[in-house]
Amino acid sequence: MRWQAFLEAVQERGEYASALEAERASRVVLALLGAHIVGEERNELAAKLPETFALILLNPLQAAEPLSSERFVRAAAAWIDGATEQTAAWDTSAVLSVAADAAGDELLERLLLQLPPGYDLLFGHPSSR
């Protein structure tokens, strides 16, 4: 996915006033996500993202333990300037739903297997697991 297309999709889903807001949310959410997924799945997702975001995903923040989806949103709120947990949930879903579209169903399923329950909702793809 190209840079402009990714940001436009995040901006539209997040209803951001500017591409800069969409970029800021994308950088934080993808850095956090990169700390929670590993192996071939992380590499495959990175290959489907714009180069800058791929590098962020591949060089993540360090996570001491897997975060529940609720704690993931709280962590995003702490890193996104001026965010609350409610706005961070919105930001996270905007970014991850675009990443899910880029990933495709098969890769998304493998990614979700690496994450604690609840991430399917953040990616905008509720599952039955």
mmCIF file of N, CA and C in Angstrom, residues 29 32-37 63 65-76 92-93 96-97 100 108-109 111-127 129:
data_model
loop_
_atom_site.group_PDB
_atom_site.id
_atom_site.type_symbol
_atom_site.label_atom_id
_atom_site.label_comp_id
_atom_site.label_asym_id
_atom_site.label_seq_id
_atom_site.Cartn_x
_atom_site.Cartn_y
_atom_site.Cartn_z
ATOM 1 N N VAL A 29 0.479 3.733 16.868
ATOM 2 C CA VAL A 29 -0.213 2.444 16.880
ATOM 3 C C VAL A 29 0.647 1.351 16.248
ATOM 4 N N LEU A 32 3.504 0.351 18.585
ATOM 5 C CA LEU A 32 2.998 -0.521 19.646
ATOM 6 C C LEU A 32 2.685 -1.914 19.108
ATOM 7 N N LEU A 33 2.070 -1.977 17.950
ATOM 8 C CA LEU A 33 1.735 -3.274 17.363
ATOM 9 C C LEU A 33 3.003 -4.080 17.078
ATOM 10 N N GLY A 34 4.022 -3.414 16.572
ATOM 11 C CA GLY A 34 5.264 -4.104 16.249
ATOM 12 C C GLY A 34 5.901 -4.771 17.448
ATOM 13 N N ALA A 35 5.631 -4.253 18.633
ATOM 14 C CA ALA A 35 6.165 -4.851 19.857
ATOM 15 C C ALA A 35 5.408 -6.108 20.257
ATOM 16 N N HIS A 36 4.276 -6.358 19.624
ATOM 17 C CA HIS A 36 3.420 -7.470 20.037
ATOM 18 C C HIS A 36 3.268 -8.575 19.000
ATOM 19 N N ILE A 37 3.786 -8.362 17.829
ATOM 20 C CA ILE A 37 3.757 -9.424 16.827
ATOM 21 C C ILE A 37 5.197 -9.744 16.444
ATOM 22 N N ALA A 63 8.262 -4.318 24.409
ATOM 23 C CA ALA A 63 7.168 -4.692 25.306
ATOM 24 C C ALA A 63 7.668 -5.757 26.274
ATOM 25 N N GLU A 65 5.662 -7.474 28.208
ATOM 26 C CA GLU A 65 4.660 -8.535 28.204
ATOM 27 C C GLU A 65 3.583 -8.190 27.183
ATOM 28 N N PRO A 66 2.852 -9.182 26.703
ATOM 29 C CA PRO A 66 1.764 -8.896 25.765
ATOM 30 C C PRO A 66 0.683 -8.069 26.469
ATOM 31 N N LEU A 67 0.248 -7.034 25.825
ATOM 32 C CA LEU A 67 -0.803 -6.190 26.395
ATOM 33 C C LEU A 67 -2.166 -6.682 25.951
ATOM 34 N N SER A 68 -3.116 -6.675 26.876
ATOM 35 C CA SER A 68 -4.501 -6.928 26.479
ATOM 36 C C SER A 68 -4.914 -5.796 25.539
ATOM 37 N N SER A 69 -5.990 -5.983 24.832
ATOM 38 C CA SER A 69 -6.441 -4.936 23.906
ATOM 39 C C SER A 69 -6.747 -3.636 24.660
ATOM 40 N N GLU A 70 -7.280 -3.751 25.879
ATOM 41 C CA GLU A 70 -7.585 -2.553 26.670
ATOM 42 C C GLU A 70 -6.305 -1.824 27.074
ATOM 43 N N ARG A 71 -5.295 -2.578 27.473
ATOM 44 C CA ARG A 71 -4.018 -1.969 27.858
ATOM 45 C C ARG A 71 -3.291 -1.414 26.640
ATOM 46 N N PHE A 72 -3.476 -2.029 25.496
ATOM 47 C CA PHE A 72 -2.900 -1.512 24.253
ATOM 48 C C PHE A 72 -3.457 -0.120 23.977
ATOM 49 N N VAL A 73 -4.766 0.023 24.122
ATOM 50 C CA VAL A 73 -5.406 1.326 23.898
ATOM 51 C C VAL A 73 -4.905 2.338 24.919
ATOM 52 N N ARG A 74 -4.764 1.929 26.179
ATOM 53 C CA ARG A 74 -4.232 2.842 27.206
ATOM 54 C C ARG A 74 -2.813 3.277 26.867
ATOM 55 N N ALA A 75 -2.008 2.345 26.375
ATOM 56 C CA ALA A 75 -0.633 2.680 25.984
ATOM 57 C C ALA A 75 -0.637 3.669 24.819
ATOM 58 N N ALA A 76 -1.527 3.462 23.865
ATOM 59 C CA ALA A 76 -1.633 4.407 22.746
ATOM 60 C C ALA A 76 -2.030 5.788 23.261
ATOM 61 N N THR A 92 -6.698 3.867 17.400
ATOM 62 C CA THR A 92 -6.196 2.512 17.224
ATOM 63 C C THR A 92 -7.016 1.762 16.183
ATOM 64 N N SER A 93 -8.312 1.862 16.278
ATOM 65 C CA SER A 93 -9.170 1.167 15.312
ATOM 66 C C SER A 93 -9.020 1.729 13.904
ATOM 67 N N LEU A 96 -5.513 0.308 12.739
ATOM 68 C CA LEU A 96 -5.467 -1.147 12.607
ATOM 69 C C LEU A 96 -6.456 -1.676 11.573
ATOM 70 N N SER A 97 -7.575 -1.008 11.369
ATOM 71 C CA SER A 97 -8.508 -1.483 10.342
ATOM 72 C C SER A 97 -7.922 -1.283 8.943
ATOM 73 N N ALA A 100 -5.357 -3.964 8.597
ATOM 74 C CA ALA A 100 -6.033 -5.246 8.343
ATOM 75 C C ALA A 100 -6.419 -5.367 6.875
ATOM 76 N N LEU A 108 -4.160 -11.622 8.509
ATOM 77 C CA LEU A 108 -4.799 -11.074 9.707
ATOM 78 C C LEU A 108 -5.116 -12.179 10.703
ATOM 79 N N GLU A 109 -5.615 -13.303 10.235
ATOM 80 C CA GLU A 109 -5.914 -14.420 11.136
ATOM 81 C C GLU A 109 -4.660 -14.890 11.864
ATOM 82 N N LEU A 111 -1.984 -13.090 12.450
ATOM 83 C CA LEU A 111 -1.597 -12.026 13.384
ATOM 84 C C LEU A 111 -2.425 -12.115 14.660
ATOM 85 N N LEU A 112 -3.717 -12.313 14.501
ATOM 86 C CA LEU A 112 -4.609 -12.367 15.668
ATOM 87 C C LEU A 112 -4.278 -13.554 16.577
ATOM 88 N N LEU A 113 -3.746 -14.628 16.014
ATOM 89 C CA LEU A 113 -3.349 -15.776 16.833
ATOM 90 C C LEU A 113 -2.196 -15.430 17.777
ATOM 91 N N GLN A 114 -1.408 -14.421 17.423
ATOM 92 C CA GLN A 114 -0.283 -14.003 18.264
ATOM 93 C C GLN A 114 -0.708 -13.042 19.379
ATOM 94 N N LEU A 115 -1.892 -12.495 19.259
ATOM 95 C CA LEU A 115 -2.328 -11.432 20.174
ATOM 96 C C LEU A 115 -3.379 -11.936 21.157
ATOM 97 N N PRO A 116 -3.443 -11.313 22.337
ATOM 98 C CA PRO A 116 -4.486 -11.692 23.294
ATOM 99 C C PRO A 116 -5.885 -11.429 22.710
ATOM 100 N N PRO A 117 -6.909 -12.064 23.264
ATOM 101 C CA PRO A 117 -8.283 -11.837 22.798
ATOM 102 C C PRO A 117 -8.654 -10.351 22.846
ATOM 103 N N GLY A 118 -9.471 -9.934 21.906
ATOM 104 C CA GLY A 118 -9.955 -8.557 21.876
ATOM 105 C C GLY A 118 -9.368 -7.720 20.758
ATOM 106 N N TYR A 119 -8.244 -8.142 20.216
ATOM 107 C CA TYR A 119 -7.626 -7.375 19.139
ATOM 108 C C TYR A 119 -8.435 -7.437 17.849
ATOM 109 N N ASP A 120 -9.202 -8.505 17.668
ATOM 110 C CA ASP A 120 -10.026 -8.614 16.465
ATOM 111 C C ASP A 120 -10.940 -7.400 16.320
ATOM 112 N N LEU A 121 -11.452 -6.905 17.447
ATOM 113 C CA LEU A 121 -12.318 -5.729 17.412
ATOM 114 C C LEU A 121 -11.532 -4.478 17.052
ATOM 115 N N LEU A 122 -10.310 -4.362 17.554
ATOM 116 C CA LEU A 122 -9.475 -3.203 17.224
ATOM 117 C C LEU A 122 -9.139 -3.180 15.735
ATOM 118 N N PHE A 123 -8.970 -4.368 15.141
ATOM 119 C CA PHE A 123 -8.692 -4.457 13.716
ATOM 120 C C PHE A 123 -9.970 -4.306 12.877
ATOM 121 N N GLY A 124 -11.117 -4.230 13.541
ATOM 122 C CA GLY A 124 -12.369 -4.076 12.811
ATOM 123 C C GLY A 124 -12.857 -5.355 12.176
ATOM 124 N N HIS A 125 -12.409 -6.499 12.675
ATOM 125 C CA HIS A 125 -12.782 -7.806 12.131
ATOM 126 C C HIS A 125 -13.159 -8.749 13.262
ATOM 127 N N PRO A 126 -14.333 -8.553 13.855
ATOM 128 C CA PRO A 126 -14.747 -9.429 14.960
ATOM 129 C C PRO A 126 -14.699 -10.897 14.534
ATOM 130 N N SER A 127 -14.104 -11.708 15.396
ATOM 131 C CA SER A 127 -14.020 -13.135 15.084
ATOM 132 C C SER A 127 -14.794 -13.928 16.125
ATOM 133 N N ARG A 129 -13.433 -16.483 17.779
ATOM 134 C CA ARG A 129 -12.544 -17.222 18.694
ATOM 135 C C ARG A 129 -12.623 -16.731 20.100
#
